[in-house]
Amino acid sequence: MQPVILGDIMSSNRTNLIRLFVAAPLEADVPIDLPSEQAHYLANVMRKKAGDEALAFNGEDGEWLIRLDEIGKKRAQATPVERTRKQTTGPDLHLLFAPLKRARIDYLAQKATEMGAALLQPVVTRRTQAERVKTSRLLANAVEAAEQCNLLFVPTVEEPAKLETVLTRWSRERQILFCDEALPGADVPAPADFLRNLPDGVKQAPWAILIGPEGGFDPAERKMLEAMPNAHPVALGPRIMRADTAVVAAMALWQSVLGDWR
Amino acid sequence: MQPVILGDIMSSNRTNLIRLFVAAPLEADVPIDLPSEQAHYLANVMRKKAGDEALAFNGEDGEWLIRLDEIGKKRAQATPVERTRKQTTGPDLHLLFAPLKRARIDYLAQKATEMGAALLQPVVTRRTQAERVKTSRLLANAVEAAEQCNLLFVPTVEEPAKLETVLTRWSRERQILFCDEALPGADVPAPADFLRNLPDGVKQAPWAILIGPEGGFDPAERKMLEAMPNAHPVALGPRIMRADTAVVAAMALWQSVLGDWR
């Protein structure tokens, strides 16, 4: 485990630098264009000028110190000066979740990013109170969390799909941690022990966490999951949690037993 | 582990009953008074009338089906009819956290309640961006979470105090899970293994989780914690999390290794 050391960041001169997630490749002395929203943010919100510095990351080339060359209303240009951190990635963990109302889904996207999700897949279940999901908004929240929390990657955000469609297409290899609030109490193993006692091949496979809607899973959905040999139902303790709480809790459980908190 | 079974609740007739946290003792046929906010909520928001039913809990006497006898503008009266669930409590886990801005501290109080905290203690650290903490608001958020998530108890909410004062008065017995973002990476054990390998006496003691402010702990605070034999520093993985995310993540870790998720 190699924690990013907040103390070091705090005590360096780079504490106060703005961090930007960019689409362009980052390479020394090869200028990059920044889109209008970032130009606006730099110029009007943060009052930055040509010659000021910032940090940039794109999920592939590590983090770079960049020099702002030009800041206009519609666009800005910057030049990568020096790589400040090597690229790292998180574990291969996907998150499947039923859409929630606005503030909660924003929060969910931020928190799942901080917890190291590689991919966010909204799944429409039978009991989902179907609101439309704006994936652009999910992505914006994920980007904001990555920029603020000093992360080096942003999860991929998929378009919403029906849970049944997603499961029908599911690869044999990827395991599913199926967080089921309706599991009968008596014969349920503790979730951390359950994960620890899985065969090595299963533990080392790519994984996904599935968190249901606030109304729970439909019997047909549960049946479909039970029939999948790579879906592992667990109960997250004796209390009911809201779905956005369960996302963070399940990810912490997974990261501490199978992920990069080990 | 005895999970509350959401499926059973969903399929019973009691799904749609309002749940109220009350101050009064709950005993069959002994009427209780409800305060004006609950009277207002029942009458004006939920359009309830005398004769309607609800559920009530007080953290001591389990959950009761109550019959609303009288609903006025200023007060309401109800009579406990039948106990629907026995009282349960969570583990003896306190949460110490630095105050956060409004939406995040609301969220923190809700989430900590869902995760089973017995007590919430706001601690003012040297780097806390000291906003005033409204404990009444923290409690209101905790009550709302308990009412909505079918919980049977609400954490005690303490008045804010300086971290140093809290630590000076600390009992020898209660262990502290000190979630320190500035821990050096190389020689830090994985947090779940660390907790699992503690001596039994330590594992079974009462515990508290300490989550610092977004700016991290001050060196003097860290020194004070390091000098306490019952404070156990751990790093929550390689990524930086916001403080409200870290609260849920640390509680999930603790619950799954030492608490009631086992």
PDB file of C-alpha atoms in Angstrom, chain A residues 1-7 9-10 89-91 104 107 110-111 113-117 127 144 148-151 153 181-186 188-193 196 213-216 235-246 248-250 252-253 255-257 260-262, chain B residues 1-7 9-10 89-91 104 107 110-111 113-117 127 144 148-151 153 181-186 188-193 196 213-216 235-246 248-250 252-253 255-257 260-262:
ATOM      1  CA  MET A   1       0.000   0.000   0.000  1.00  0.00           C
ATOM      2  CA  GLN A   2       1.394   3.380  -0.966  1.00  0.00           C
ATOM      3  CA  PRO A   3      -0.802   6.094   0.497  1.00  0.00           C
ATOM      4  CA  VAL A   4      -0.657   9.502  -1.061  1.00  0.00           C
ATOM      5  CA  ILE A   5       0.780  11.520   1.762  1.00  0.00           C
ATOM      6  CA  LEU A   6      -1.420  14.469   2.529  1.00  0.00           C
ATOM      7  CA  GLY A   7       1.194  15.914   4.880  1.00  0.00           C
ATOM      8  CA  ILE A   9       1.226  17.734  -0.266  1.00  0.00           C
ATOM      9  CA  MET A  10       0.161  20.188   2.384  1.00  0.00           C
ATOM     10  CA  THR A  89      -4.516   3.134 -11.198  1.00  0.00           C
ATOM     11  CA  GLY A  90      -6.956   1.662  -8.746  1.00  0.00           C
ATOM     12  CA  PRO A  91      -8.137  -1.924  -8.698  1.00  0.00           C
ATOM     13  CA  ARG A 104     -27.785  11.710  -3.680  1.00  0.00           C
ATOM     14  CA  TYR A 107     -22.852  12.501  -3.873  1.00  0.00           C
ATOM     15  CA  GLN A 110     -18.161  11.788  -5.908  1.00  0.00           C
ATOM     16  CA  LYS A 111     -17.848   9.167  -3.176  1.00  0.00           C
ATOM     17  CA  THR A 113     -14.608   8.140  -7.245  1.00  0.00           C
ATOM     18  CA  GLU A 114     -12.874   8.803  -3.929  1.00  0.00           C
ATOM     19  CA  MET A 115     -13.248   5.124  -3.055  1.00  0.00           C
ATOM     20  CA  GLY A 116     -11.477   4.140  -6.273  1.00  0.00           C
ATOM     21  CA  ALA A 117     -14.180   2.895  -8.665  1.00  0.00           C
ATOM     22  CA  ARG A 127     -38.170  -0.968  -8.424  1.00  0.00           C
ATOM     23  CA  GLU A 144     -14.630  17.282  -9.470  1.00  0.00           C
ATOM     24  CA  GLN A 148     -10.134  17.944  -5.380  1.00  0.00           C
ATOM     25  CA  CYS A 149      -8.970  14.705  -3.778  1.00  0.00           C
ATOM     26  CA  ASN A 150      -5.681  14.553  -5.603  1.00  0.00           C
ATOM     27  CA  LEU A 151      -6.610  11.421  -7.536  1.00  0.00           C
ATOM     28  CA  PHE A 153      -7.837   8.877 -12.576  1.00  0.00           C
ATOM     29  CA  GLU A 181     -30.689  -6.159   2.101  1.00  0.00           C
ATOM     30  CA  ALA A 182     -33.258  -8.955   2.039  1.00  0.00           C
ATOM     31  CA  LEU A 183     -30.879 -11.784   2.918  1.00  0.00           C
ATOM     32  CA  PRO A 184     -32.203 -13.995   5.694  1.00  0.00           C
ATOM     33  CA  GLY A 185     -30.272 -13.371   8.897  1.00  0.00           C
ATOM     34  CA  ALA A 186     -29.525 -16.746  10.375  1.00  0.00           C
ATOM     35  CA  VAL A 188     -25.410 -15.361   6.471  1.00  0.00           C
ATOM     36  CA  PRO A 189     -21.639 -15.290   6.970  1.00  0.00           C
ATOM     37  CA  ALA A 190     -19.957 -12.053   8.056  1.00  0.00           C
ATOM     38  CA  PRO A 191     -19.162 -10.220   4.811  1.00  0.00           C
ATOM     39  CA  ALA A 192     -15.430  -9.669   5.502  1.00  0.00           C
ATOM     40  CA  ASP A 193     -14.924 -13.345   6.403  1.00  0.00           C
ATOM     41  CA  ARG A 196     -11.512 -13.528   2.752  1.00  0.00           C
ATOM     42  CA  PRO A 213     -32.560   0.689  -5.305  1.00  0.00           C
ATOM     43  CA  GLU A 214     -34.077   1.976  -2.059  1.00  0.00           C
ATOM     44  CA  GLY A 215     -37.087  -0.318  -2.594  1.00  0.00           C
ATOM     45  CA  GLY A 216     -34.860  -3.418  -2.821  1.00  0.00           C
ATOM     46  CA  ALA A 235     -25.512  -8.555   3.914  1.00  0.00           C
ATOM     47  CA  LEU A 236     -23.942  -5.293   5.082  1.00  0.00           C
ATOM     48  CA  GLY A 237     -24.711  -5.643   8.767  1.00  0.00           C
ATOM     49  CA  PRO A 238     -27.945  -5.533  10.724  1.00  0.00           C
ATOM     50  CA  ARG A 239     -29.096  -2.007   9.832  1.00  0.00           C
ATOM     51  CA  ILE A 240     -30.747  -0.726   6.707  1.00  0.00           C
ATOM     52  CA  MET A 241     -28.715   1.955   4.947  1.00  0.00           C
ATOM     53  CA  ARG A 242     -29.698   4.357   2.240  1.00  0.00           C
ATOM     54  CA  ALA A 243     -28.277   3.353  -1.135  1.00  0.00           C
ATOM     55  CA  ASP A 244     -25.641   6.107  -1.243  1.00  0.00           C
ATOM     56  CA  THR A 245     -24.366   5.088   2.200  1.00  0.00           C
ATOM     57  CA  ALA A 246     -24.290   1.433   1.154  1.00  0.00           C
ATOM     58  CA  VAL A 248     -19.347   3.790   0.328  1.00  0.00           C
ATOM     59  CA  ALA A 249     -19.701   1.062   2.958  1.00  0.00           C
ATOM     60  CA  ALA A 250     -19.548  -1.796   0.439  1.00  0.00           C
ATOM     61  CA  ALA A 252     -14.708   0.164   1.952  1.00  0.00           C
ATOM     62  CA  LEU A 253     -15.399  -3.475   2.773  1.00  0.00           C
ATOM     63  CA  GLN A 255     -11.134  -2.376  -0.684  1.00  0.00           C
ATOM     64  CA  SER A 256     -10.041  -3.521   2.765  1.00  0.00           C
ATOM     65  CA  VAL A 257     -10.340  -7.248   1.992  1.00  0.00           C
ATOM     66  CA  ASP A 260      -5.854  -1.615  -2.559  1.00  0.00           C
ATOM     67  CA  TRP A 261      -6.404  -0.964   1.143  1.00  0.00           C
ATOM     68  CA  ARG A 262      -4.600  -4.232   1.828  1.00  0.00           C
TER      69      ARG A 262
ATOM     70  CA  MET B   1     -25.755 -11.164  12.952  1.00  0.00           C
ATOM     71  CA  GLN B   2     -29.491 -10.528  12.707  1.00  0.00           C
ATOM     72  CA  PRO B   3     -30.183  -8.292   9.748  1.00  0.00           C
ATOM     73  CA  VAL B   4     -33.405  -6.392   9.717  1.00  0.00           C
ATOM     74  CA  ILE B   5     -35.150  -7.934   6.770  1.00  0.00           C
ATOM     75  CA  LEU B   6     -36.225  -5.272   4.325  1.00  0.00           C
ATOM     76  CA  GLY B   7     -38.201  -7.795   2.317  1.00  0.00           C
ATOM     77  CA  ILE B   9     -40.939  -4.940   6.064  1.00  0.00           C
ATOM     78  CA  MET B  10     -41.767  -4.194   2.443  1.00  0.00           C
ATOM     79  CA  THR B  89     -28.541  -1.586  20.316  1.00  0.00           C
ATOM     80  CA  GLY B  90     -25.462  -1.206  18.178  1.00  0.00           C
ATOM     81  CA  PRO B  91     -21.893  -1.710  19.343  1.00  0.00           C
ATOM     82  CA  ARG B 104     -21.548  17.769   4.563  1.00  0.00           C
ATOM     83  CA  TYR B 107     -24.805  14.134   5.607  1.00  0.00           C
ATOM     84  CA  GLN B 110     -27.186  10.862   8.805  1.00  0.00           C
ATOM     85  CA  LYS B 111     -24.557   8.424   7.577  1.00  0.00           C
ATOM     86  CA  THR B 113     -26.381   7.046  12.345  1.00  0.00           C
ATOM     87  CA  GLU B 114     -27.041   4.525   9.567  1.00  0.00           C
ATOM     88  CA  MET B 115     -23.622   2.992  10.236  1.00  0.00           C
ATOM     89  CA  GLY B 116     -24.537   2.464  13.904  1.00  0.00           C
ATOM     90  CA  ALA B 117     -22.673   5.159  15.869  1.00  0.00           C
ATOM     91  CA  ARG B 127      -6.909  23.157  11.460  1.00  0.00           C
ATOM     92  CA  GLU B 144     -34.379  11.658  10.533  1.00  0.00           C
ATOM     93  CA  GLN B 148     -36.301   6.587   7.765  1.00  0.00           C
ATOM     94  CA  CYS B 149     -33.883   3.663   7.952  1.00  0.00           C
ATOM     95  CA  ASN B 150     -35.918   1.668  10.405  1.00  0.00           C
ATOM     96  CA  LEU B 151     -33.330   1.960  13.177  1.00  0.00           C
ATOM     97  CA  PHE B 153     -31.827   4.015  18.361  1.00  0.00           C
ATOM     98  CA  GLU B 181      -4.057  10.569   6.157  1.00  0.00           C
ATOM     99  CA  ALA B 182      -0.448  11.579   6.741  1.00  0.00           C
ATOM    100  CA  LEU B 183       0.826   8.139   7.696  1.00  0.00           C
ATOM    101  CA  PRO B 184       4.010   7.201   5.845  1.00  0.00           C
ATOM    102  CA  GLY B 185       3.230   4.540   3.269  1.00  0.00           C
ATOM    103  CA  ALA B 186       5.962   1.952   3.523  1.00  0.00           C
ATOM    104  CA  VAL B 188       1.768   0.768   7.383  1.00  0.00           C
ATOM    105  CA  PRO B 189      -0.148  -2.480   7.818  1.00  0.00           C
ATOM    106  CA  ALA B 190      -3.402  -3.003   5.948  1.00  0.00           C
ATOM    107  CA  PRO B 191      -6.100  -1.581   8.235  1.00  0.00           C
ATOM    108  CA  ALA B 192      -8.331  -4.694   8.302  1.00  0.00           C
ATOM    109  CA  ASP B 193      -5.370  -6.971   9.145  1.00  0.00           C
ATOM    110  CA  ARG B 196      -7.894  -8.310  13.235  1.00  0.00           C
ATOM    111  CA  PRO B 213     -10.453  17.932   9.392  1.00  0.00           C
ATOM    112  CA  GLU B 214      -9.925  18.356   5.652  1.00  0.00           C
ATOM    113  CA  GLY B 215      -6.617  20.120   6.370  1.00  0.00           C
ATOM    114  CA  GLY B 216      -5.293  17.144   8.349  1.00  0.00           C
ATOM    115  CA  ALA B 235      -4.361   4.661   6.809  1.00  0.00           C
ATOM    116  CA  LEU B 236      -7.564   4.183   4.815  1.00  0.00           C
ATOM    117  CA  GLY B 237      -5.984   3.152   1.537  1.00  0.00           C
ATOM    118  CA  PRO B 238      -3.910   5.033  -1.014  1.00  0.00           C
ATOM    119  CA  ARG B 239      -6.400   7.750  -1.964  1.00  0.00           C
ATOM    120  CA  ILE B 240      -7.350  10.903  -0.130  1.00  0.00           C
ATOM    121  CA  MET B 241     -11.013  11.048   0.798  1.00  0.00           C
ATOM    122  CA  ARG B 242     -13.118  13.933   1.952  1.00  0.00           C
ATOM    123  CA  ALA B 243     -13.852  13.774   5.667  1.00  0.00           C
ATOM    124  CA  ASP B 244     -17.504  12.766   5.264  1.00  0.00           C
ATOM    125  CA  THR B 245     -16.522   9.896   2.968  1.00  0.00           C
ATOM    126  CA  ALA B 246     -13.831   8.796   5.414  1.00  0.00           C
ATOM    127  CA  VAL B 248     -18.548   6.034   6.346  1.00  0.00           C
ATOM    128  CA  ALA B 249     -15.486   4.134   5.077  1.00  0.00           C
ATOM    129  CA  ALA B 250     -13.832   3.910   8.517  1.00  0.00           C
ATOM    130  CA  ALA B 252     -17.612   0.122   7.536  1.00  0.00           C
ATOM    131  CA  LEU B 253     -14.067  -1.122   8.149  1.00  0.00           C
ATOM    132  CA  GLN B 255     -18.033  -2.736  11.753  1.00  0.00           C
ATOM    133  CA  SER B 256     -16.835  -5.501   9.460  1.00  0.00           C
ATOM    134  CA  VAL B 257     -13.819  -6.441  11.608  1.00  0.00           C
ATOM    135  CA  ASP B 260     -21.854  -5.964  14.363  1.00  0.00           C
ATOM    136  CA  TRP B 261     -21.224  -6.780  10.714  1.00  0.00           C
ATOM    137  CA  ARG B 262     -19.317  -9.845  11.892  1.00  0.00           C
TER     138      ARG B 262
END
